[in-house]
Coordinates of C-alpha atoms in Angstrom, one line a residue:
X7 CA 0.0 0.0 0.0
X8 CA 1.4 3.4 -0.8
X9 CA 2.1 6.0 1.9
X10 CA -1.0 8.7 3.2
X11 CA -0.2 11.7 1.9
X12 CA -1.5 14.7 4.2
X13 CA -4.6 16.7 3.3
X14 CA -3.4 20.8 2.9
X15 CA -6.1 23.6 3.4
X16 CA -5.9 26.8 1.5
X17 CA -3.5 29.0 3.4
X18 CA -6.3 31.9 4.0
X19 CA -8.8 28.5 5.7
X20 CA -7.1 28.4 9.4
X21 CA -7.0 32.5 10.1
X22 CA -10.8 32.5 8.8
X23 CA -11.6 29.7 11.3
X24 CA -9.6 31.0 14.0
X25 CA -11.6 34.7 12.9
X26 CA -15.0 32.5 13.0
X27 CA -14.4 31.1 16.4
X28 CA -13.2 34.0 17.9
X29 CA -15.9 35.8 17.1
X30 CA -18.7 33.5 18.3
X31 CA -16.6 33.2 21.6
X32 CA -15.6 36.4 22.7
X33 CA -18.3 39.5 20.9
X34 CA -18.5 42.6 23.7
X35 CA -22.7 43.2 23.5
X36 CA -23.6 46.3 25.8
X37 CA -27.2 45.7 26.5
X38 CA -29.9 48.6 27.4
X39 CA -34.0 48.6 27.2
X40 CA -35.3 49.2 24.3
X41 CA -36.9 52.7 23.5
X42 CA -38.1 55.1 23.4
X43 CA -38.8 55.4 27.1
X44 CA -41.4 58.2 28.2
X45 CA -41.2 59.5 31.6
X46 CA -42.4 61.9 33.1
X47 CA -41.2 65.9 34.3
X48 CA -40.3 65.7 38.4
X49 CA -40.2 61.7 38.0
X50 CA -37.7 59.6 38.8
X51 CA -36.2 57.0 36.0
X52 CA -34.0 54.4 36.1
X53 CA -32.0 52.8 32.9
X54 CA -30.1 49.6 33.1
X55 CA -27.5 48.3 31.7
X56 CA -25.5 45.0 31.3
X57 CA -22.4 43.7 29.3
X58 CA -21.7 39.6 28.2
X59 CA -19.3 38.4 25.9
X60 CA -16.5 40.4 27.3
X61 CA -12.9 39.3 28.2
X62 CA -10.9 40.5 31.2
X63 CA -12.1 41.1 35.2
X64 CA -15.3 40.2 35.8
X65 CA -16.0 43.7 37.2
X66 CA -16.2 45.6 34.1
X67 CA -16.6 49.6 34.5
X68 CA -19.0 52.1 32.7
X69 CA -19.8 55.3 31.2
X70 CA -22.8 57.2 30.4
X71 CA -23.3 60.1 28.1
X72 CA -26.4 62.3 26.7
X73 CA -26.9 63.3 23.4
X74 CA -29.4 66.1 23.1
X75 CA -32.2 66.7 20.2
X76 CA -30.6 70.5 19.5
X77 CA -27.5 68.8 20.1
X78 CA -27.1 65.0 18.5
X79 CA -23.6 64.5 17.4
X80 CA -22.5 66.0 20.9
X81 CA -21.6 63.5 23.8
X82 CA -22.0 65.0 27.5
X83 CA -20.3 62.8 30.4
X84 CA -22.7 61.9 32.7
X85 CA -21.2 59.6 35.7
X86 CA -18.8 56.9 35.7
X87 CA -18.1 54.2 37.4
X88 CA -14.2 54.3 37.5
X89 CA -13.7 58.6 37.2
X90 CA -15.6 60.8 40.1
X91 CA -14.7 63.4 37.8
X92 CA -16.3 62.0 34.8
X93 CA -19.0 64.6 35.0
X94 CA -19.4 67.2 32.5
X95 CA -20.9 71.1 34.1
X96 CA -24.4 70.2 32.9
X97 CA -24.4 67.4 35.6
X98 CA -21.7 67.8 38.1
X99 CA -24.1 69.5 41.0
X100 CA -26.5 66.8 40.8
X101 CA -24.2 64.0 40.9
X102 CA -22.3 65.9 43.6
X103 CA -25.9 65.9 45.3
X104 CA -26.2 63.0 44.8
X105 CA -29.8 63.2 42.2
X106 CA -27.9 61.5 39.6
X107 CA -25.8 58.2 40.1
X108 CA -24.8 55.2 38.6
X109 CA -25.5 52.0 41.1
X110 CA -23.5 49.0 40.5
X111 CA -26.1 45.7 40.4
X112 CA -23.0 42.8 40.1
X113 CA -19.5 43.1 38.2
X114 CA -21.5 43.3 34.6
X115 CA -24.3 45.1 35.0
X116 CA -25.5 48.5 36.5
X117 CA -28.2 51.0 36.3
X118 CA -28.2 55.1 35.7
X119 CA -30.8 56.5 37.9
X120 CA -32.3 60.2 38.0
X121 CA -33.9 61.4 41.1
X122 CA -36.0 64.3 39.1
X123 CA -36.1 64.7 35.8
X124 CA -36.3 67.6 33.9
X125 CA -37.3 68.5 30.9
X126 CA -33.5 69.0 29.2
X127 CA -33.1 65.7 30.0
X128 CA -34.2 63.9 27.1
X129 CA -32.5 62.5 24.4
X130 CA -30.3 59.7 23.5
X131 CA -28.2 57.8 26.8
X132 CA -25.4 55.8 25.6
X133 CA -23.6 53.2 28.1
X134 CA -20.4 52.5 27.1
X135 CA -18.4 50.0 28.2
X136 CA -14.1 50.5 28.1
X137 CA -12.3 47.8 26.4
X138 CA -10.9 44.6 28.5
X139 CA -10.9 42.5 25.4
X140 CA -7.6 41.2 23.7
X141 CA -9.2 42.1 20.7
X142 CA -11.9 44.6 19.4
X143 CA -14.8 42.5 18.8
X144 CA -19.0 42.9 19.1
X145 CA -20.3 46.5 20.2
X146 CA -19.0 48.2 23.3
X147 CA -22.0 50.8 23.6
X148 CA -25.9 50.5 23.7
X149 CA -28.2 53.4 23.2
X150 CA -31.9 54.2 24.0
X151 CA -34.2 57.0 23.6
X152 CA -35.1 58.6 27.0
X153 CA -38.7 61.3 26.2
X154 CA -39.4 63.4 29.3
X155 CA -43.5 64.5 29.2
X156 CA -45.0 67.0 31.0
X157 CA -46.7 66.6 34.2
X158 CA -50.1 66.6 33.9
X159 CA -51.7 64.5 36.3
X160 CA -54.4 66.0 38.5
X161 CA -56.1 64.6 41.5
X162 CA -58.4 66.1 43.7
X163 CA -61.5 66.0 46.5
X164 CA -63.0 68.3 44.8
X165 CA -63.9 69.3 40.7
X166 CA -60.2 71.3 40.2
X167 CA -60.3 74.7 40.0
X168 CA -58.2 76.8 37.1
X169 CA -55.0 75.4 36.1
X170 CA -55.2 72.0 37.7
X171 CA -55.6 73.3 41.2
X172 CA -55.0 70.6 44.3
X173 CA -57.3 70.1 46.6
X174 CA -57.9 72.8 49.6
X175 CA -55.3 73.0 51.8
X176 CA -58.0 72.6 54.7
X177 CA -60.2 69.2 53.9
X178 CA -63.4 69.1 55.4
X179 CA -64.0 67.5 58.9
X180 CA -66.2 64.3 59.0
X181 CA -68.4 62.8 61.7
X182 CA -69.9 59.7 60.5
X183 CA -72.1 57.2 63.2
X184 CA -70.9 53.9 64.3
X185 CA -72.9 51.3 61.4
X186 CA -73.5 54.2 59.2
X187 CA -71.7 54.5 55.8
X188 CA -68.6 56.5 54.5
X189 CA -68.6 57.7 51.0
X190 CA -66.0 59.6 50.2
X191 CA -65.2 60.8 46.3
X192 CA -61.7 61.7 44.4
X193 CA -61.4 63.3 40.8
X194 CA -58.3 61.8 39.0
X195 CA -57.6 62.6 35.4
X196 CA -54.5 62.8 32.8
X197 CA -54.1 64.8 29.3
X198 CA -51.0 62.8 28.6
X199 CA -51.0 62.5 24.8
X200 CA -49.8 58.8 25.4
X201 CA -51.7 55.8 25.9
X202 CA -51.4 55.9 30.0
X203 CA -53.5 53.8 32.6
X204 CA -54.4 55.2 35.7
X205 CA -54.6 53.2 39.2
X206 CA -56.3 54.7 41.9
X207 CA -56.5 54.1 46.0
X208 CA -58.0 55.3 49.0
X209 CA -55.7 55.4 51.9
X210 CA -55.9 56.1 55.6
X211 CA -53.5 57.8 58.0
X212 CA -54.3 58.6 62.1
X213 CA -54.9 61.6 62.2
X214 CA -52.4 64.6 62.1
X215 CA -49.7 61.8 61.3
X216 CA -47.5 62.9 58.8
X217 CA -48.1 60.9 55.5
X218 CA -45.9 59.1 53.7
X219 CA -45.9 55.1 52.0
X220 CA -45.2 53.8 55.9
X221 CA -48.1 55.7 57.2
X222 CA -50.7 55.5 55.0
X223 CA -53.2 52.3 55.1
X224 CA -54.1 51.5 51.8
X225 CA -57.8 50.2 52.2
X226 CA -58.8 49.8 48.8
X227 CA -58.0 50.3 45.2
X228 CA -58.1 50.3 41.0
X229 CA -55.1 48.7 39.5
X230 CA -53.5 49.8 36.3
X231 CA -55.1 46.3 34.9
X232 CA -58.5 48.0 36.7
X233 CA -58.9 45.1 39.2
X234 CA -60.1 45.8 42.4
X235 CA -58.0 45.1 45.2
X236 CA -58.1 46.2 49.2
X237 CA -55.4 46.6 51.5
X238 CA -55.3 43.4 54.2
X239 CA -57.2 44.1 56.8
X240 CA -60.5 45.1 54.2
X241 CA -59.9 42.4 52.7
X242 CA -62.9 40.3 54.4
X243 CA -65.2 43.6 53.8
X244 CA -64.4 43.9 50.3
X245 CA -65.3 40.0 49.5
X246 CA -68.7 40.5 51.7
X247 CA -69.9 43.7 49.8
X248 CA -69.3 46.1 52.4
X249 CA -66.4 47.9 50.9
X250 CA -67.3 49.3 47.7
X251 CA -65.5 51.1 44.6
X252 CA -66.3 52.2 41.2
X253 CA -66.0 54.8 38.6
X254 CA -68.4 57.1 37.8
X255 CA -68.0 59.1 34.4
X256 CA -64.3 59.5 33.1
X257 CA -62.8 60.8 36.0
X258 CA -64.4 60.2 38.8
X259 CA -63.8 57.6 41.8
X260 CA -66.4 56.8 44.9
X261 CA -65.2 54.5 48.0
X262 CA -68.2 53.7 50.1
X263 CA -67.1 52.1 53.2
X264 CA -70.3 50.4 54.9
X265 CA -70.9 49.7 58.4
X266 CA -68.2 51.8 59.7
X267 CA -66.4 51.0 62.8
X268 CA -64.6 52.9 65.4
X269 CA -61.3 51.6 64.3
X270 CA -62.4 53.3 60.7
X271 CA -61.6 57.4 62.1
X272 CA -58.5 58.7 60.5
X273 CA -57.4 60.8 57.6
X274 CA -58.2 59.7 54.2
X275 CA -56.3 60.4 51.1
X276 CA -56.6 59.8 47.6
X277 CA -53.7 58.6 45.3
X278 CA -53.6 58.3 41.6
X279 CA -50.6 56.9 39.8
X280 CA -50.4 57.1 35.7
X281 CA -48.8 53.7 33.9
X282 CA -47.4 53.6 30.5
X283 CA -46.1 50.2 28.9
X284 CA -42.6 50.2 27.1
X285 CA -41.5 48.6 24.2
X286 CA -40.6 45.5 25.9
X287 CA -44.0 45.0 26.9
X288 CA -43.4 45.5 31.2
X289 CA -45.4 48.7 32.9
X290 CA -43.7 51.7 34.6
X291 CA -45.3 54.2 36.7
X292 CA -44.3 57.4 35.3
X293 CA -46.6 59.9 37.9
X294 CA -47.9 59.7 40.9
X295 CA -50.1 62.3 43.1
X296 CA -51.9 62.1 45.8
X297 CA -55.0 64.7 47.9
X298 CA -56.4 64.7 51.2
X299 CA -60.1 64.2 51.1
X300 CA -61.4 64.5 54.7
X301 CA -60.8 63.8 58.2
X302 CA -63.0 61.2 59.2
X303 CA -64.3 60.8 63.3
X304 CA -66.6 57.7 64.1
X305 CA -68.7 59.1 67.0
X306 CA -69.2 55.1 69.0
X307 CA -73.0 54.0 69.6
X308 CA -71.7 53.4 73.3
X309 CA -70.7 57.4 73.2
X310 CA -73.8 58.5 72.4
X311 CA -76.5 56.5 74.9
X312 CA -76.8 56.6 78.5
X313 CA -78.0 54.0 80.1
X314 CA -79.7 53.6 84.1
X315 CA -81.3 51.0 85.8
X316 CA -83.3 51.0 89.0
X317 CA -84.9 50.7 91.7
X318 CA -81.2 49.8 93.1
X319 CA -81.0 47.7 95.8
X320 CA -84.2 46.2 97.3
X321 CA -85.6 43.9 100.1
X322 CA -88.3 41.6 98.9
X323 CA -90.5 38.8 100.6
X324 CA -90.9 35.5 99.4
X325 CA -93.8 35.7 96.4
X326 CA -93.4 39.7 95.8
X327 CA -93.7 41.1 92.9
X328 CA -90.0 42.4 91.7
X329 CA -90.1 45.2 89.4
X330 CA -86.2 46.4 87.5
X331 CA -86.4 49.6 85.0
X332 CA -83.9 49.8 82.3
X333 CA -83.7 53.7 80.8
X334 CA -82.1 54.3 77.6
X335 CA -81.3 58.0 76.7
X336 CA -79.4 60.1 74.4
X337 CA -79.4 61.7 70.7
X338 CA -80.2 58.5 69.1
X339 CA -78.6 58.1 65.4
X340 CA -81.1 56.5 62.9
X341 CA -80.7 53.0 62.3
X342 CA -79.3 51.8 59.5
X343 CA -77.9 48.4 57.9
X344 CA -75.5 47.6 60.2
X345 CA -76.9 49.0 63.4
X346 CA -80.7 48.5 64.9
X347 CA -82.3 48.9 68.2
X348 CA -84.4 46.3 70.4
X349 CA -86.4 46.3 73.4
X350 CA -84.7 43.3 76.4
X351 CA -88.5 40.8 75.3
X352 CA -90.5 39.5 78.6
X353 CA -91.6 36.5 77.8
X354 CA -92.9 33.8 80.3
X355 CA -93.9 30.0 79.6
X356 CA -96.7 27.9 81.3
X357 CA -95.8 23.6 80.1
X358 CA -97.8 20.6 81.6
X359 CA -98.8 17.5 80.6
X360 CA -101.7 16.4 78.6
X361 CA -104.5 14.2 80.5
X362 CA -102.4 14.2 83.4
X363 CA -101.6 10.7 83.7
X364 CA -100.2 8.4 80.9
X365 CA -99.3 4.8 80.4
X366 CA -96.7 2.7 79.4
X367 CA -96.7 1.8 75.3
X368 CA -99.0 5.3 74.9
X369 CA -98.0 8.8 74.0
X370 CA -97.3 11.4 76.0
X371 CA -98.5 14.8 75.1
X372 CA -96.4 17.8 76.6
X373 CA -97.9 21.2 75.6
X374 CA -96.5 24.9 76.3
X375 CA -97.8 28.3 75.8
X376 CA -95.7 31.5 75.8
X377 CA -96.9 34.6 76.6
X378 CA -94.9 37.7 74.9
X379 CA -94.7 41.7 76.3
X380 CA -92.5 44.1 74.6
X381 CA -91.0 43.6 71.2
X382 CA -90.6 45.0 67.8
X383 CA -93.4 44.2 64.8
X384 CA -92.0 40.7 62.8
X385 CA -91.1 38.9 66.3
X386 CA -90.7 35.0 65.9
X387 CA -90.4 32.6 68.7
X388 CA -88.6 29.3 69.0
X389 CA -89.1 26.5 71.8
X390 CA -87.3 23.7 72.7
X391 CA -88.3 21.0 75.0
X392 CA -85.4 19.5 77.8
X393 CA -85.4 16.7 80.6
X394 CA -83.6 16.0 83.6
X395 CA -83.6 12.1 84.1
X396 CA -84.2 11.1 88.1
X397 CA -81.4 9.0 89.9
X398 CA -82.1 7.1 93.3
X399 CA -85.1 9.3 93.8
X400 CA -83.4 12.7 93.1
X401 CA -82.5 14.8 89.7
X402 CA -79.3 13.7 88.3
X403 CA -76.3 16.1 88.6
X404 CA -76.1 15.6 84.5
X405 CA -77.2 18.8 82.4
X406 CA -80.9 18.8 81.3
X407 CA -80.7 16.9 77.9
X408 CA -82.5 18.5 74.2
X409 CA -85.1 16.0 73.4
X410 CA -86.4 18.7 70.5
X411 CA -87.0 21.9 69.4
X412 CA -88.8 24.6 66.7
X413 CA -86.6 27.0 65.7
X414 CA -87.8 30.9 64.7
X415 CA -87.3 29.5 61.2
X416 CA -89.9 26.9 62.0
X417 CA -87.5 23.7 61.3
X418 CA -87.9 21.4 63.7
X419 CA -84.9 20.4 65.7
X420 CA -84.7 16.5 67.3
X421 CA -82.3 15.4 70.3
X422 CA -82.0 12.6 72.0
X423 CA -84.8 10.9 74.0
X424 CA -83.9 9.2 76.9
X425 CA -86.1 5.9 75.8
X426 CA -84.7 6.3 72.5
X427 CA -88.3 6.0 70.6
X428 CA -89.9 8.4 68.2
X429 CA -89.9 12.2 68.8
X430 CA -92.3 14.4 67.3
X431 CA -92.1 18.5 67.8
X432 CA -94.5 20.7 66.5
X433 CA -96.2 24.1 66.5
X434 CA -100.0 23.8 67.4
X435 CA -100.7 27.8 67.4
X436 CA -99.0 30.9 66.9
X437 CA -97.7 30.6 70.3
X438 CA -98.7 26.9 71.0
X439 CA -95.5 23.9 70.8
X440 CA -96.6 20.7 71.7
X441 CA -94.2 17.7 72.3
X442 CA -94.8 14.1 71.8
X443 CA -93.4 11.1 72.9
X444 CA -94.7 7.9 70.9
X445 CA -94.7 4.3 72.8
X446 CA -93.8 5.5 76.1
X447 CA -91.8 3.4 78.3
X448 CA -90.1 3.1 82.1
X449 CA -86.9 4.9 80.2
X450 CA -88.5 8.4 79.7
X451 CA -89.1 8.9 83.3
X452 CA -87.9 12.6 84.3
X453 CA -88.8 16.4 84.6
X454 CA -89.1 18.1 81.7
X455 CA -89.6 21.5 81.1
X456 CA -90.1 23.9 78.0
X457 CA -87.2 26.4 76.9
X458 CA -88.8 29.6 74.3
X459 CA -86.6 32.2 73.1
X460 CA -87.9 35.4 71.1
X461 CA -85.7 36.4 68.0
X462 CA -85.6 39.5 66.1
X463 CA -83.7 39.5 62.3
X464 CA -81.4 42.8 61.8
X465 CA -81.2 44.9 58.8
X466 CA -78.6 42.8 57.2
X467 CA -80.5 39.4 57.8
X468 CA -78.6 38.0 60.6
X469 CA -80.8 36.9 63.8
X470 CA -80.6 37.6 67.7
X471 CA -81.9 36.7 70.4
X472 CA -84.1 39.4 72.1
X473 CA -85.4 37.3 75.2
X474 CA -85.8 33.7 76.6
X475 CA -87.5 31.8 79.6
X476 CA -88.4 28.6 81.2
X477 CA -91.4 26.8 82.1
X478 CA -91.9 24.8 85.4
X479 CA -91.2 21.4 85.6
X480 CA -93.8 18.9 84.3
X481 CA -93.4 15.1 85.2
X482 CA -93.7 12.0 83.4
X483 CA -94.1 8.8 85.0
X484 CA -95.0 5.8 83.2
X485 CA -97.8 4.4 84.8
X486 CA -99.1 0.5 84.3
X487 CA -102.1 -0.4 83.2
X488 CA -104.6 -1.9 85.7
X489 CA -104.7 -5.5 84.1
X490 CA -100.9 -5.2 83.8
X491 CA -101.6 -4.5 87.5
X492 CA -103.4 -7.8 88.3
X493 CA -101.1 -10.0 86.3
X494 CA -98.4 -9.4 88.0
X495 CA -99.5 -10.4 91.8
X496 CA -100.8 -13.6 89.8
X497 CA -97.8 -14.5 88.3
X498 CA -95.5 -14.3 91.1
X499 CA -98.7 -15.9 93.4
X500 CA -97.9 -18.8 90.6
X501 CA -94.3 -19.1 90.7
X502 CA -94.4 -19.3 94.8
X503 CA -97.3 -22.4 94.5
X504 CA -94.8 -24.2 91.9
X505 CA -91.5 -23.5 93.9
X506 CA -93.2 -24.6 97.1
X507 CA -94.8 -27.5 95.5
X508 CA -91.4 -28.4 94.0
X509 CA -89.6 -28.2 97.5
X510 CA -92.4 -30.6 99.4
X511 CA -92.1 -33.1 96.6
X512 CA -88.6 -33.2 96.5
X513 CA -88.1 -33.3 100.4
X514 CA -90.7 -36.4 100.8
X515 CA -89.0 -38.1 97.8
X516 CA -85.5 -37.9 99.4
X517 CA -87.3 -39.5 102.9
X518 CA -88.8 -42.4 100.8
X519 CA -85.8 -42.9 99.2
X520 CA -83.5 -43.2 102.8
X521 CA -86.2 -45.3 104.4
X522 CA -85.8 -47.7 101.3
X523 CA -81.9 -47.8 101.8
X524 CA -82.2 -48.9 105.6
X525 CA -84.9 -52.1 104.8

């Protein structure tokens, strides 16, 4: 076989290769958002900016400049990260002051940010990056478009006057009543020729607290995305409908804050902050304002009555009447949803026993009529029926035990009976419960007695319980029937014949049987 001869490449081949590979592993790329960028006059902004692809430390150091509209092929310094006096005139007191910096994020990658900007600004911000590369390879600079709008937000308590004019200095002074509501309006609008989104909030502060983001209580508000979101603790009253907001017209926002509570007093304040989406699709908030729209005081229910009672102290006799007074005064506020008055309902209870006397295997009839004084219009009443089960003669030491009830809703309620039989409860008149124990037996002996309760329903649906009582004590005692009575005596008058007949038998059985033994 001949010798292999080598293979030769055309002598241009390797230093393109070595051109191709050093290029895909070591191109310099300066990266910065993508523009424009509009901001807003009296704003702050902040621009980042990153390098890869780079050889050298891994701390790599950077420069910013500003090219102006009137201005474009002229570069002014900004700040650097390696020369403190990198700054050209235009920008050296605010760096010094410290309104514009650069802030170092990790070794490749920082971000220019500008406390206030005005309106000279805007332009074009270049980030360069000085060479640490071996050779000069990729792009060492990125550029974006920075556009600085003028402020035209406006926010307000109250339709703005000429020129965009805040709110008063002085807000108004609210007194709202404990379960009354609290409306309170704010007018936010923008003319800001872009396509913005405005988020708005209503916030409270304690009073004559100086406001600020750690102060202020954000209770509920319109995102940029116009969901509706409250601050934690509302979040319970937003999801049950008592902490309301919506827009009415263009520009105008109403919180209604229902059922309002002592905790509720403060200083409330209105803040509307305007969104704009950039090119790469995120949201920046390029404005924010904010108005005092009242100071809010919750005067308590408990602040407002007065309440006595009498006589005081007393001596009574055994079967006295007793007599106690309960006086309510003061500027009563009108009821609303969230608060309602009652009178403490008298109510009294008379139970007994139907037919007076019942057998075993029958049913027991236990009736009970309430009597009612006092009470507002659309009173219900609910009764339940207990018993105390006896032990060696006396009532057991046991809580009296539900055997069953009517509620106010008029569903019947079963417990437990002692005998463990059928249970029926039912209402026989308007103020008439009856219970009945089917196939009574020596198991339901005890004391029962009947429990009513009068119920009034709030404004809001929810029940309470104005008044309750208890009747006396009604017995039931399984009696047996008469022939049940006479069967007995002869059964046992039986059973003594055959046991004494048994023993006589047996006793001269076992003499015969001895006597036989002997002969």
């Amino acid at each position: 076989m001949g010798a292999l001869r080598p293979t030769l490449l055309p002598p241009s081949l390797p230093l393109l290769l070595l051109l191709m590979l050093g290029m895909g592993c070591w191109a310099r790329e300066v990266l910065v958002p993508e523009g424009p960028l509009y901001r807003v006059a009296g704003t702050a902004v902040s621009i980042s900016c990153n390098v890869t692809g780079y050889e050298g430390p891994a701390q790599q150091n950077f420069e910013w400049f500003l090219y102006r509209p009137e201005a474009p092929d002229t570069a002014l310094g900004i700040v650097s990260t390696k020369d403190t006096q990198f700054s050209y005139a235009v920008f050296k007191s605010r760096v010094v002051a410290g309104e514009v910096q650069v802030q170092r994020l990790q070794g490749d990658a920082v971000v220019l940010k500008i406390a206030r900007l005005q309106a000279q600004d805007a332009g074009i911000y270049e980030c360069h990056t000085p060479s640490t590369d071996t050779r000069y390879l990729g792009s060492y600079s990125g550029k974006v478009e920075l556009r600085v709008l003028p402020d035209v937000l406006q926010v307000s308590a109250a339709p703005p006057g000429p020129r965009g004019r805040q709110a008063p200095t002085s807000p108004p002074r609210m007194t709202v009543h404990e379960g009354q509501e609290l409306a309170l309006g704010c007018l936010a609008r923008t003319s800001t020729q872009k396509h913005t989104h405005l988020a708005v909030s209503f916030g409270r502060s304690v009073p004559e607290a100086p406001v600020g983001r750690s102060t202020l209580q954000e209770v509920v508000g319109i995102r940029s995305d116009l969901a509706v979101e409250a601050g934690a603790p509302y979040a319970e009253r937003l999801a049950a409908g008592e902490l309301r907001l919506g827009k009415e017209g263009t520009d105008r926002y109403r919180m209604v804050v229902g059922g309002a509570q002592a905790g509720d007093a403060g200083t409330y304040h209105c803040t509307a902050a305007e969104w704009i989406q950039d090119p790469d699709g995120s949201w920046a908030q390029i404005a924010e304002k904010r108005a005092v729209l009242a100071h809010v005081d919750v005067q308590t229910l408990s602040s407002q009555l007065a309440v006595t009672v009498g006589p005081g102290e007393r001596r009574i006799g055994p079967g006295e009447p007793l007599e106690l007074l309960c006086n309510v005064s003061g500027a009563l506020p009108p009821a609303g949803r969230h608060a309602a008055y009652s009178v403490g309902v008298v109510l009294e209870a008379v139970a007994w026993l139907a037919g007076g006397t019942v057998y075993r295997g029958e049913t027991a009839s236990l009736l009970c009529n309430i009597s009612v004084r006092g009470g507002p219009p659309g009173l219900r009443l609910a009764a339940s029926w207990w018993v105390e089960r006896p032990e060696d003669g006396e009532l057991s030491s046991v809580p009296a035990q539900l055997v069953g009830g009517v509620g106010q809703d008029g569903v019947a309620e079963l417990g437990v009976r002692p005998g463990g039989g059928p249970v029926s409860v039912e209402l026989v008149g308007p103020r008439s419960h009856r219970l009945r124990l089917h196939s009574l037996g020596p198991e339901d002996e005890g004391v029962y007695h009947c429990a009513p309760s009068a119920w009034v329903q709030h404004a809001d649906y929810s029940w309470y319980q104005a008044g309750s009582a208890r009747s006396g004590p009604v017995t039931v005692y399984p009696y047996m029937h008469a022939l049940d009575t006479l069967f007995v005596p002869l059964l046992v008058g039986t059973g003594v014949a055959l046991v004494t007949g048994a023993t006589v038998l047996g006793t001269i059985t076992c003499c015969f049987m001895k006597r036989l033994r002997k002969r």
